[in-house]
Coordinates of C-alpha atoms in Angstrom, one line a residue:
M788 CA 101.7 103.8 122.1
D789 CA 99.6 104.6 119.2
W790 CA 101.9 106.4 116.7
L791 CA 99.1 108.4 115.1
V792 CA 98.4 110.0 118.5
H793 CA 102.1 111.2 118.5
L794 CA 102.3 112.7 115.1
P795 CA 104.0 116.0 115.4
N796 CA 101.5 118.9 115.8
W797 CA 103.1 121.3 113.4
P798 CA 102.8 119.2 110.1
L799 CA 99.1 118.9 110.7
Q800 CA 98.3 122.6 111.4
P801 CA 96.3 124.0 108.5
A802 CA 98.2 127.3 108.7
I803 CA 101.5 125.6 107.7
W804 CA 100.1 123.9 104.5
P805 CA 100.3 127.0 102.3
L806 CA 104.0 127.1 103.2
Y807 CA 104.3 123.5 102.0
L808 CA 102.5 124.3 98.8
T809 CA 104.8 127.3 98.1
I810 CA 107.9 125.2 98.7
V811 CA 106.6 122.5 96.5
L812 CA 105.7 124.8 93.6
V813 CA 109.0 126.7 93.8
L814 CA 111.1 123.6 93.8
Y815 CA 109.1 121.9 91.1
T816 CA 109.7 124.8 88.7
T817 CA 113.5 124.4 89.2
L818 CA 113.8 120.6 89.3
R819 CA 112.8 118.2 86.5
Y820 CA 110.9 115.2 87.7
T821 CA 112.4 112.0 86.4
V822 CA 110.3 108.9 85.9
T823 CA 110.9 105.6 84.1
R824 CA 109.1 105.7 80.8
C825 CA 106.5 103.0 80.2
K826 CA 103.9 102.9 77.4
A827 CA 101.0 101.7 79.6
P828 CA 98.0 104.0 79.8
T829 CA 98.0 106.3 82.8
I830 CA 95.3 106.7 85.5
K831 CA 95.0 110.2 87.0
F832 CA 92.9 111.6 89.7
N833 CA 91.9 114.4 87.4
H834 CA 93.0 114.8 83.8
Y835 CA 92.6 118.6 83.9
L836 CA 95.2 118.9 86.6
P837 CA 99.0 119.0 86.0
N838 CA 100.8 115.7 86.6
F839 CA 102.5 117.2 89.6
F840 CA 99.2 117.6 91.4
N841 CA 98.0 114.2 90.3
R842 CA 101.0 112.7 91.9
L843 CA 100.2 114.3 95.2
L844 CA 96.6 113.3 94.9
Y845 CA 97.7 109.6 94.8
F846 CA 97.5 109.8 98.6
I847 CA 93.9 111.0 98.5
D848 CA 92.3 108.2 96.5
A849 CA 94.9 105.5 95.5
P850 CA 92.5 102.6 96.1
G851 CA 89.8 104.3 94.0
M852 CA 92.2 104.9 91.1
I853 CA 93.6 101.4 91.2
Q854 CA 90.1 99.9 91.2
Y855 CA 89.1 102.2 88.3
G856 CA 92.2 101.2 86.3
Y857 CA 91.6 97.5 87.0
E858 CA 88.0 97.8 85.6
K859 CA 88.8 100.1 82.7
F860 CA 91.9 98.3 81.4
A861 CA 90.8 94.8 82.2
G862 CA 93.6 92.4 81.3
M863 CA 96.0 95.2 80.4
P864 CA 98.8 97.0 82.3
F865 CA 98.2 100.5 83.4
Q866 CA 100.2 103.0 85.6
I867 CA 99.4 105.5 88.3
L868 CA 101.3 108.6 89.1
K869 CA 103.0 108.7 92.5
P870 CA 105.1 111.5 94.1
D871 CA 108.2 109.3 93.7
G872 CA 107.6 107.9 90.3
N873 CA 105.0 105.8 88.4
L874 CA 103.5 102.6 89.7
I875 CA 102.9 100.0 86.9
I876 CA 100.0 97.7 87.8
L877 CA 100.1 94.4 85.9
P878 CA 97.0 92.2 85.2
P879 CA 96.8 88.7 86.7
R880 CA 97.6 87.0 83.3
Y881 CA 101.3 87.9 83.9
M882 CA 101.4 86.2 87.3
E883 CA 102.9 82.9 86.1
E884 CA 105.4 84.7 84.0
F885 CA 106.8 86.6 87.0
K886 CA 106.5 83.7 89.5
N887 CA 110.0 82.3 89.1
L888 CA 111.9 85.4 88.0
P889 CA 115.0 85.8 90.2
S890 CA 115.7 88.8 92.4
S891 CA 118.5 89.8 90.1
R892 CA 115.8 90.7 87.5
I893 CA 112.9 91.9 89.7
S894 CA 113.8 92.9 93.3
L895 CA 111.5 92.8 96.2
L896 CA 114.2 94.3 98.5
H897 CA 114.6 97.4 96.3
A898 CA 110.8 97.8 96.0
Q899 CA 110.4 97.6 99.8
H900 CA 113.2 100.0 100.3
K901 CA 111.5 102.5 98.0
N902 CA 108.0 101.8 99.4
V903 CA 108.8 102.4 103.0
L904 CA 111.3 105.1 102.4
G905 CA 114.2 102.9 103.4
E906 CA 116.8 105.7 103.3
Y907 CA 114.8 107.5 106.1
V908 CA 113.7 104.5 108.2
N909 CA 117.1 102.7 108.0
I910 CA 116.0 99.6 106.0
L911 CA 118.9 97.4 104.8
L912 CA 119.3 97.4 101.0
D913 CA 122.4 95.3 100.7
S914 CA 121.7 92.3 102.9
E915 CA 119.3 89.4 102.3
L916 CA 120.2 87.7 105.6
P917 CA 117.0 88.6 107.5
A918 CA 114.7 87.2 104.8
Y919 CA 117.0 84.1 104.3
T920 CA 116.8 83.4 108.0
V921 CA 113.1 83.6 108.1
T922 CA 112.8 81.2 105.2
K923 CA 115.4 78.7 106.1
K924 CA 115.4 78.8 109.9
L925 CA 112.2 80.4 111.3
T926 CA 109.5 78.6 109.3
P927 CA 111.0 75.1 109.7
A928 CA 111.2 75.7 113.4
L929 CA 107.5 76.4 114.0
N930 CA 106.9 73.2 115.9
R931 CA 109.6 74.1 118.4
I932 CA 108.5 77.8 118.5
V933 CA 104.8 77.4 119.3
P934 CA 105.3 76.2 122.9
R935 CA 107.6 79.3 123.5
T936 CA 105.0 81.6 122.0
I937 CA 102.4 80.2 124.3
N938 CA 104.7 80.5 127.3
E939 CA 105.4 84.1 126.6
L940 CA 101.7 84.8 126.0
Q941 CA 100.9 83.4 129.4
Y942 CA 103.1 86.2 130.8
A943 CA 102.0 88.9 128.4
F944 CA 98.2 88.5 128.7
P945 CA 97.9 89.4 132.5
T946 CA 100.8 91.9 132.1
V947 CA 99.2 93.9 129.2
I948 CA 95.5 93.4 129.5
P949 CA 94.0 95.3 132.5
E950 CA 92.0 93.5 135.2
C951 CA 88.4 93.4 133.9
K952 CA 86.7 90.7 135.9
D953 CA 82.9 91.5 136.3
R954 CA 83.3 94.9 134.7
W955 CA 83.9 96.5 131.3
V956 CA 87.3 98.2 130.8
S957 CA 88.1 100.6 128.0
V958 CA 91.3 99.9 126.1
S959 CA 93.0 101.0 122.9
L960 CA 92.8 97.8 121.0
Y961 CA 95.7 98.4 118.6
E962 CA 98.0 99.6 121.4
M963 CA 97.1 96.5 123.5
I964 CA 97.7 94.1 120.7
L965 CA 100.9 95.9 119.7
S966 CA 102.3 95.4 123.2
I967 CA 101.3 91.7 123.3
M968 CA 102.8 91.1 119.9
S969 CA 106.0 92.9 120.7
R970 CA 106.6 90.7 123.8
T971 CA 105.7 87.5 122.0
T972 CA 107.8 88.2 118.9
S973 CA 110.8 89.4 121.1
R974 CA 110.8 85.9 122.8
I975 CA 111.4 84.3 119.4
I976 CA 113.7 87.0 117.9
V977 CA 116.0 87.8 120.8
G978 CA 115.4 85.0 123.3
D979 CA 114.1 84.8 126.8
T980 CA 116.9 87.0 128.4
L981 CA 115.8 90.2 126.7
C982 CA 112.2 89.7 125.8
R983 CA 110.9 90.9 129.2
D984 CA 113.3 93.8 129.6
E985 CA 111.0 96.9 129.7
R986 CA 113.8 99.0 128.2
W987 CA 113.9 96.7 125.1
L988 CA 110.1 96.5 124.8
N989 CA 109.7 100.3 125.0
L990 CA 112.4 100.6 122.4
V991 CA 110.6 98.2 120.0
I992 CA 107.3 100.1 120.3
R993 CA 109.0 103.6 120.0
Y994 CA 111.0 102.4 117.0
T995 CA 107.9 100.9 115.3
N996 CA 106.0 104.2 116.0
N997 CA 108.8 106.4 114.6
I998 CA 108.9 104.3 111.4
G999 CA 105.2 104.7 111.1
V1000 CA 105.3 108.4 111.6
T1001 CA 108.1 108.9 109.1
I1002 CA 106.4 106.9 106.4
F1003 CA 103.0 108.5 107.0
L1004 CA 104.4 112.1 106.8
L1005 CA 107.0 111.8 104.1
R1006 CA 105.4 109.5 101.6
P1007 CA 103.1 112.3 100.2
F1008 CA 106.0 114.5 99.3
P1009 CA 107.8 114.2 96.0
K1010 CA 111.2 112.4 96.1
F1011 CA 113.2 115.6 95.6
L1012 CA 111.5 117.3 98.6
R1013 CA 111.9 114.5 101.1
P1014 CA 115.5 115.3 102.2
L1015 CA 114.4 118.8 103.1
M1016 CA 111.2 117.8 104.9
A1017 CA 113.0 115.0 106.7
K1018 CA 115.2 117.6 108.5
F1019 CA 112.1 118.8 110.3
L1020 CA 110.8 115.4 111.4
P1021 CA 111.9 114.3 114.9
S1022 CA 111.0 110.7 114.0
V1023 CA 113.7 110.7 111.3
W1024 CA 116.4 112.0 113.8
K1025 CA 115.4 109.4 116.4
L1026 CA 115.6 106.3 114.3
P1027 CA 119.4 106.2 113.9
K1028 CA 119.9 107.0 117.6
Q1029 CA 117.5 104.2 118.6
L1030 CA 119.3 101.8 116.2
A1031 CA 122.6 102.7 117.8
Y1032 CA 121.2 102.3 121.3
A1033 CA 119.8 98.9 120.4
C1034 CA 123.2 97.8 119.2
D1035 CA 125.3 99.2 122.0
E1036 CA 123.0 98.5 124.9
F1037 CA 121.5 95.1 123.9
F1038 CA 122.9 93.4 120.8
L1039 CA 126.6 94.1 120.9
P1040 CA 127.1 92.6 124.4
M1041 CA 124.9 89.6 123.6
I1042 CA 126.7 88.9 120.3
N1043 CA 130.1 89.3 121.8
E1044 CA 129.2 87.1 124.8
R1045 CA 127.8 84.3 122.5
R1046 CA 130.8 84.4 120.2
H1047 CA 133.1 84.3 123.2
K1048 CA 131.4 81.3 124.7
E1049 CA 131.3 79.5 121.4
R1050 CA 135.1 79.9 121.1
T1051 CA 136.0 79.1 124.6
D1052 CA 133.4 76.7 126.1
P1053 CA 133.3 73.3 124.5
N1054 CA 130.0 72.6 126.4
Y1055 CA 128.3 75.8 125.2
K1056 CA 124.9 75.2 123.8
K1057 CA 123.8 77.9 121.4
P1058 CA 120.5 79.7 122.1
D1059 CA 117.7 78.6 119.8
D1060 CA 116.4 82.0 118.7
F1061 CA 116.3 84.2 115.6
M1062 CA 119.4 86.2 116.5
Q1063 CA 121.5 83.1 116.8
W1064 CA 120.1 81.8 113.5
M1065 CA 121.2 85.0 111.8
M1066 CA 124.6 84.8 113.4
D1067 CA 125.0 81.2 112.2
S1068 CA 123.7 82.0 108.7
A1069 CA 125.9 85.1 108.1
D1070 CA 128.5 84.0 105.5
N1071 CA 130.3 87.2 104.8
E1072 CA 132.1 89.9 106.9
Y1073 CA 129.4 92.5 106.3
D1074 CA 126.5 90.3 107.5
K1075 CA 128.6 89.2 110.5
K1076 CA 129.0 92.7 111.8
P1077 CA 127.0 93.4 115.0
E1078 CA 125.7 96.6 113.4
T1079 CA 124.4 94.7 110.4
L1080 CA 122.8 92.0 112.6
T1081 CA 121.2 94.8 114.8
H1082 CA 119.9 96.5 111.7
G1083 CA 118.3 93.3 110.4
L1084 CA 116.9 92.3 113.7
M1085 CA 115.2 95.7 114.2
T1086 CA 113.8 95.6 110.7
I1087 CA 112.3 92.1 111.3
V1088 CA 110.8 93.1 114.7
A1089 CA 109.4 96.5 113.7
L1090 CA 108.3 96.2 110.1
A1091 CA 108.0 92.5 109.2
A1092 CA 106.7 90.9 112.4
V1093 CA 105.1 93.2 114.9
H1094 CA 103.4 96.0 112.9
T1095 CA 101.8 93.8 110.2
S1096 CA 100.6 91.1 112.6
T1097 CA 99.2 93.7 114.9
M1098 CA 97.2 95.3 112.1
L1099 CA 95.8 91.9 110.9
T1100 CA 94.8 91.0 114.5
T1101 CA 93.1 94.4 115.1
H1102 CA 91.2 94.2 111.8
A1103 CA 90.0 90.7 112.8
I1104 CA 88.7 91.8 116.3
Y1105 CA 86.9 94.8 114.7
D1106 CA 85.2 92.3 112.3
L1107 CA 84.2 90.0 115.2
I1108 CA 82.6 92.9 117.2
L1109 CA 80.4 93.7 114.2
R1110 CA 79.5 90.0 113.7
P1111 CA 78.9 88.5 117.2
E1112 CA 77.1 85.5 115.6
L1113 CA 80.6 84.2 114.6
L1114 CA 81.7 83.9 118.2
E1115 CA 79.9 80.7 119.1
P1116 CA 81.2 78.6 116.1
L1117 CA 84.7 79.9 116.6
R1118 CA 84.6 79.2 120.3
E1119 CA 83.3 75.7 119.6
E1120 CA 86.2 75.1 117.3
I1121 CA 88.8 76.5 119.7
Q1122 CA 87.6 74.2 122.4
E1123 CA 87.6 71.2 120.1
T1124 CA 91.2 71.9 118.8
L1125 CA 92.6 72.8 122.2
K1126 CA 91.2 69.9 124.2
D1127 CA 94.4 69.6 126.2
G1128 CA 94.3 73.3 127.1
W1129 CA 95.6 76.4 125.5
E1130 CA 98.9 76.2 127.4
N1131 CA 99.5 72.9 125.6
A1132 CA 98.7 74.1 122.1
T1133 CA 100.9 72.9 119.2
Q1134 CA 101.4 74.0 115.6
A1135 CA 99.1 71.1 114.7
S1136 CA 96.4 72.6 117.0
F1137 CA 96.4 75.9 115.1
L1138 CA 96.5 74.2 111.7
A1139 CA 93.3 72.4 112.7
Q1140 CA 91.5 75.7 113.3
R1141 CA 89.9 75.9 109.9
R1142 CA 87.0 78.2 110.9
L1143 CA 89.3 80.7 112.6
D1144 CA 91.7 80.5 109.6
S1145 CA 88.9 81.1 107.1
F1146 CA 87.6 84.0 109.2
L1147 CA 91.1 85.6 109.3
R1148 CA 91.5 85.1 105.6
E1149 CA 88.2 86.8 104.9
S1150 CA 89.0 89.7 107.2
H1151 CA 92.4 90.1 105.6
R1152 CA 90.8 89.8 102.1
L1153 CA 88.7 92.9 102.7
N1154 CA 91.2 94.8 104.9
P1155 CA 94.6 94.1 103.5
T1156 CA 97.8 96.1 104.3
S1157 CA 97.8 97.4 100.7
E1158 CA 95.7 97.5 97.5
V1159 CA 98.6 96.1 95.6
T1160 CA 101.1 93.3 96.1
A1161 CA 104.2 91.6 94.8
Q1162 CA 105.9 95.0 94.3
R1163 CA 109.2 94.7 92.5
I1164 CA 111.8 96.9 90.9
V1165 CA 113.0 95.8 87.4
R1166 CA 116.8 95.5 87.6
G1167 CA 119.5 95.1 85.0
E1168 CA 118.2 95.5 81.5
K1169 CA 114.6 96.2 80.4
L1170 CA 112.2 93.3 80.8
V1171 CA 110.4 92.1 77.7
L1172 CA 107.3 90.1 78.5
S1173 CA 105.9 87.2 76.5
D1174 CA 103.5 89.5 74.6
S1175 CA 106.3 92.0 73.8
F1176 CA 105.2 94.5 76.4
V1177 CA 108.3 96.2 77.7
L1178 CA 109.1 97.1 81.3
P1179 CA 112.0 99.6 81.3
K1180 CA 114.9 99.2 83.7
G1181 CA 113.9 100.7 87.1
S1182 CA 110.2 100.1 86.6
H1183 CA 108.2 99.8 89.8
I1184 CA 105.7 97.0 89.2
C1185 CA 103.0 95.2 91.2
F1186 CA 99.7 93.3 90.9
P1187 CA 96.3 94.6 91.9
S1188 CA 95.6 92.3 94.9
G1189 CA 92.8 94.6 96.3
P1190 CA 90.7 94.7 93.1
M1191 CA 91.4 91.0 92.5
S1192 CA 90.1 90.1 96.0
R1193 CA 86.8 91.9 95.2
D1194 CA 86.4 90.6 91.6
E1195 CA 83.2 88.6 91.2
D1196 CA 84.9 86.6 88.4
I1197 CA 87.6 85.4 90.8
I1198 CA 85.6 85.1 94.1
P1199 CA 81.8 84.6 93.9
D1200 CA 79.8 87.2 96.0
A1201 CA 83.1 89.0 96.6
M1202 CA 81.6 92.0 98.3
I1203 CA 79.9 89.9 101.0
F1204 CA 81.8 89.1 104.2
D1205 CA 81.4 85.4 104.3
A1206 CA 83.5 84.3 107.3
F1207 CA 83.6 80.5 106.6
R1208 CA 83.7 80.5 102.8
W1209 CA 87.2 79.1 102.8
C1210 CA 86.5 76.1 105.0
R1211 CA 83.1 74.7 103.8
D1212 CA 84.9 72.2 101.6
P1213 CA 86.9 70.0 104.1
N1214 CA 89.2 69.0 101.3
S1215 CA 90.1 72.5 100.2
R1216 CA 93.6 73.9 100.7
N1217 CA 92.4 77.5 101.0
Y1218 CA 94.3 78.6 104.1
L1219 CA 95.2 82.1 105.0
V1220 CA 98.9 81.4 104.1
T1221 CA 97.9 79.9 100.7
I1222 CA 98.8 82.1 97.9
D1223 CA 96.8 82.1 94.7
R1224 CA 94.6 84.4 92.6
T1225 CA 92.1 84.7 95.4
N1226 CA 94.6 85.5 98.1
M1227 CA 97.7 87.5 97.0
H1228 CA 98.0 89.9 100.0
F1229 CA 101.1 88.1 101.2
G1230 CA 102.8 88.5 97.8
Y1231 CA 103.5 86.0 95.0
G1232 CA 106.2 83.8 93.6
R1233 CA 109.6 83.2 95.0
Q1234 CA 109.7 86.3 97.0
A1235 CA 106.3 86.0 98.7
C1236 CA 106.3 86.9 102.4
P1237 CA 108.3 84.1 104.1
G1238 CA 107.2 85.0 107.6
R1239 CA 103.4 84.5 107.0
F1240 CA 103.5 81.0 108.6
Y1241 CA 104.9 82.3 111.9
A1242 CA 102.7 85.4 111.8
V1243 CA 99.5 83.4 111.4
S1244 CA 100.4 80.9 114.0
T1245 CA 101.1 83.7 116.5
I1246 CA 97.9 85.5 115.6
K1247 CA 95.8 82.3 116.2
A1248 CA 97.5 81.7 119.5
I1249 CA 96.5 85.2 120.6
L1250 CA 93.0 85.1 119.3
S1251 CA 92.3 81.6 120.6
R1252 CA 92.7 82.9 124.1
F1253 CA 91.2 86.3 123.6
I1254 CA 88.0 85.0 121.9
M1255 CA 87.5 82.3 124.6
E1256 CA 88.3 84.3 127.7
Y1257 CA 86.9 87.8 126.9
D1258 CA 83.8 89.6 125.7
F1259 CA 84.5 92.7 123.7
K1260 CA 82.5 95.6 122.1
F1261 CA 83.1 99.0 120.7
E1262 CA 83.1 101.9 123.1
K1263 CA 79.7 103.8 123.0
D1264 CA 78.3 100.7 121.2
L1265 CA 79.5 101.9 117.8
K1266 CA 77.4 100.2 115.2
K1267 CA 79.8 100.6 112.2
R1268 CA 83.3 99.4 111.6
P1269 CA 85.9 102.1 112.3
K1270 CA 87.0 103.6 109.1
N1271 CA 90.4 102.4 107.9
I1272 CA 93.2 104.8 107.6
L1273 CA 94.5 105.2 104.0
N1274 CA 98.0 106.4 103.0
G1275 CA 98.2 106.0 99.3
D1276 CA 97.8 102.3 98.6
H1277 CA 98.6 101.4 102.2
I1278 CA 95.7 100.5 104.5
M1279 CA 95.7 100.5 108.3
P1280 CA 93.1 99.8 110.9
N1281 CA 91.8 102.8 112.8
M1282 CA 94.2 103.0 115.7
M1283 CA 92.3 105.5 117.7
T1284 CA 89.3 103.2 118.3
K1285 CA 88.6 102.3 121.9
V1286 CA 87.2 98.9 122.7
H1287 CA 85.5 97.7 126.0
I1288 CA 86.6 94.3 127.2
K1289 CA 85.4 92.0 130.1
E1290 CA 86.5 88.6 131.3
R1291 CA 84.0 85.9 130.6
G1292 CA 85.0 83.8 133.5
V1293 CA 86.1 81.0 131.2
K1294 CA 89.6 79.6 131.2
I1295 CA 90.8 77.5 128.3

């Protein structure tokens, strides 16, 4: 279900906001706000307002402030005030300098933990096993995984998409894609035994929704207020219970059974799924615990795989509805690359879809998940850059991927949606998964998103069938793109938008 629909009513009531303001002001007068000191110039929403209010207003216009700083301090670091500290935004000229720095000096894990309120949404801070497994096991297995993805999608499409032959049917696009993505991802993460269990699928969606609600409602509050406000959020209470339920009801029995068979059955063949890869890759007692494995698996499913892929797919379909002229060339390419049928698609088939890849890259360029990327926390001692600029210990740093993707000096005609700009040169390597100055929304350097290869493959598998077999349009023939939802630097598609779909009578 759409988590925005299920936001608690009381935090959104206008009458309660004066109480919020009173609490904030009283506590702020008694508590000092601690930030890491950096000498970079500071961008504020309004220089006449106290810093405290400027921190809160980060959630009103973060993209505008980031764009303003990018233009005003071209080539120089600058910082923006956030409720939980300062965000230092570095210019592109530092990219190579940061590319190969180890996680012991600049930590992605600690930045993610801070950015998604890890202490409230139960994000692991002391295990790199999930990310390691994605890099070393999932990505190299894509050729094996694609047939399973297709197999699960064959079940998911008729299960999730309502019957719409010869008639238009209204659906919540985000909700529909979320359900399809949850089922498909579950097949790869937890195997074919659990992936069609409705109890598990409902848990995945509820867990994902509760993470979204928690982040959306708590992020605007200063760090010192969050423990207090969290006590009033049902989503915060539910997450640990859901995690415990996942462990006790699903993962603990599966892990114990697999380990027992491995010890006692010489003919036992291990399942080829993400959970087993994590079990095999765990090299210390902490990572081997069922609770730790459960924690990592739920994080991968809810945050890393399902939610971000669902957003990218939703954005893409919104862009297609507004540009129906793109459907014919995309359908031609899909037919050409899937000559043996969609059910026989391979990883090579999806790699050959250059038009679809270029369109997805362009949609993602203008509708990313965030205005900034490659977020890191400086660890250990202060970090002195090549030009003697100093980043103090604990600094929260990033690069301005949003402004860079709209910079005419980096991308010609950057404000024009040019669906096939990335595939006109047949020799170019400008894929959606390619990371460079023109495409940094998946991160940068050693710690760039390792799951992007799997995500893009799955998105292409879904869109190839959806584009070929369905017509789609906005409800009430909406002529404008649904406005994105902003939460600070975070960007989400409008999840309330209804879309009409109808079968085309074409099977691929």
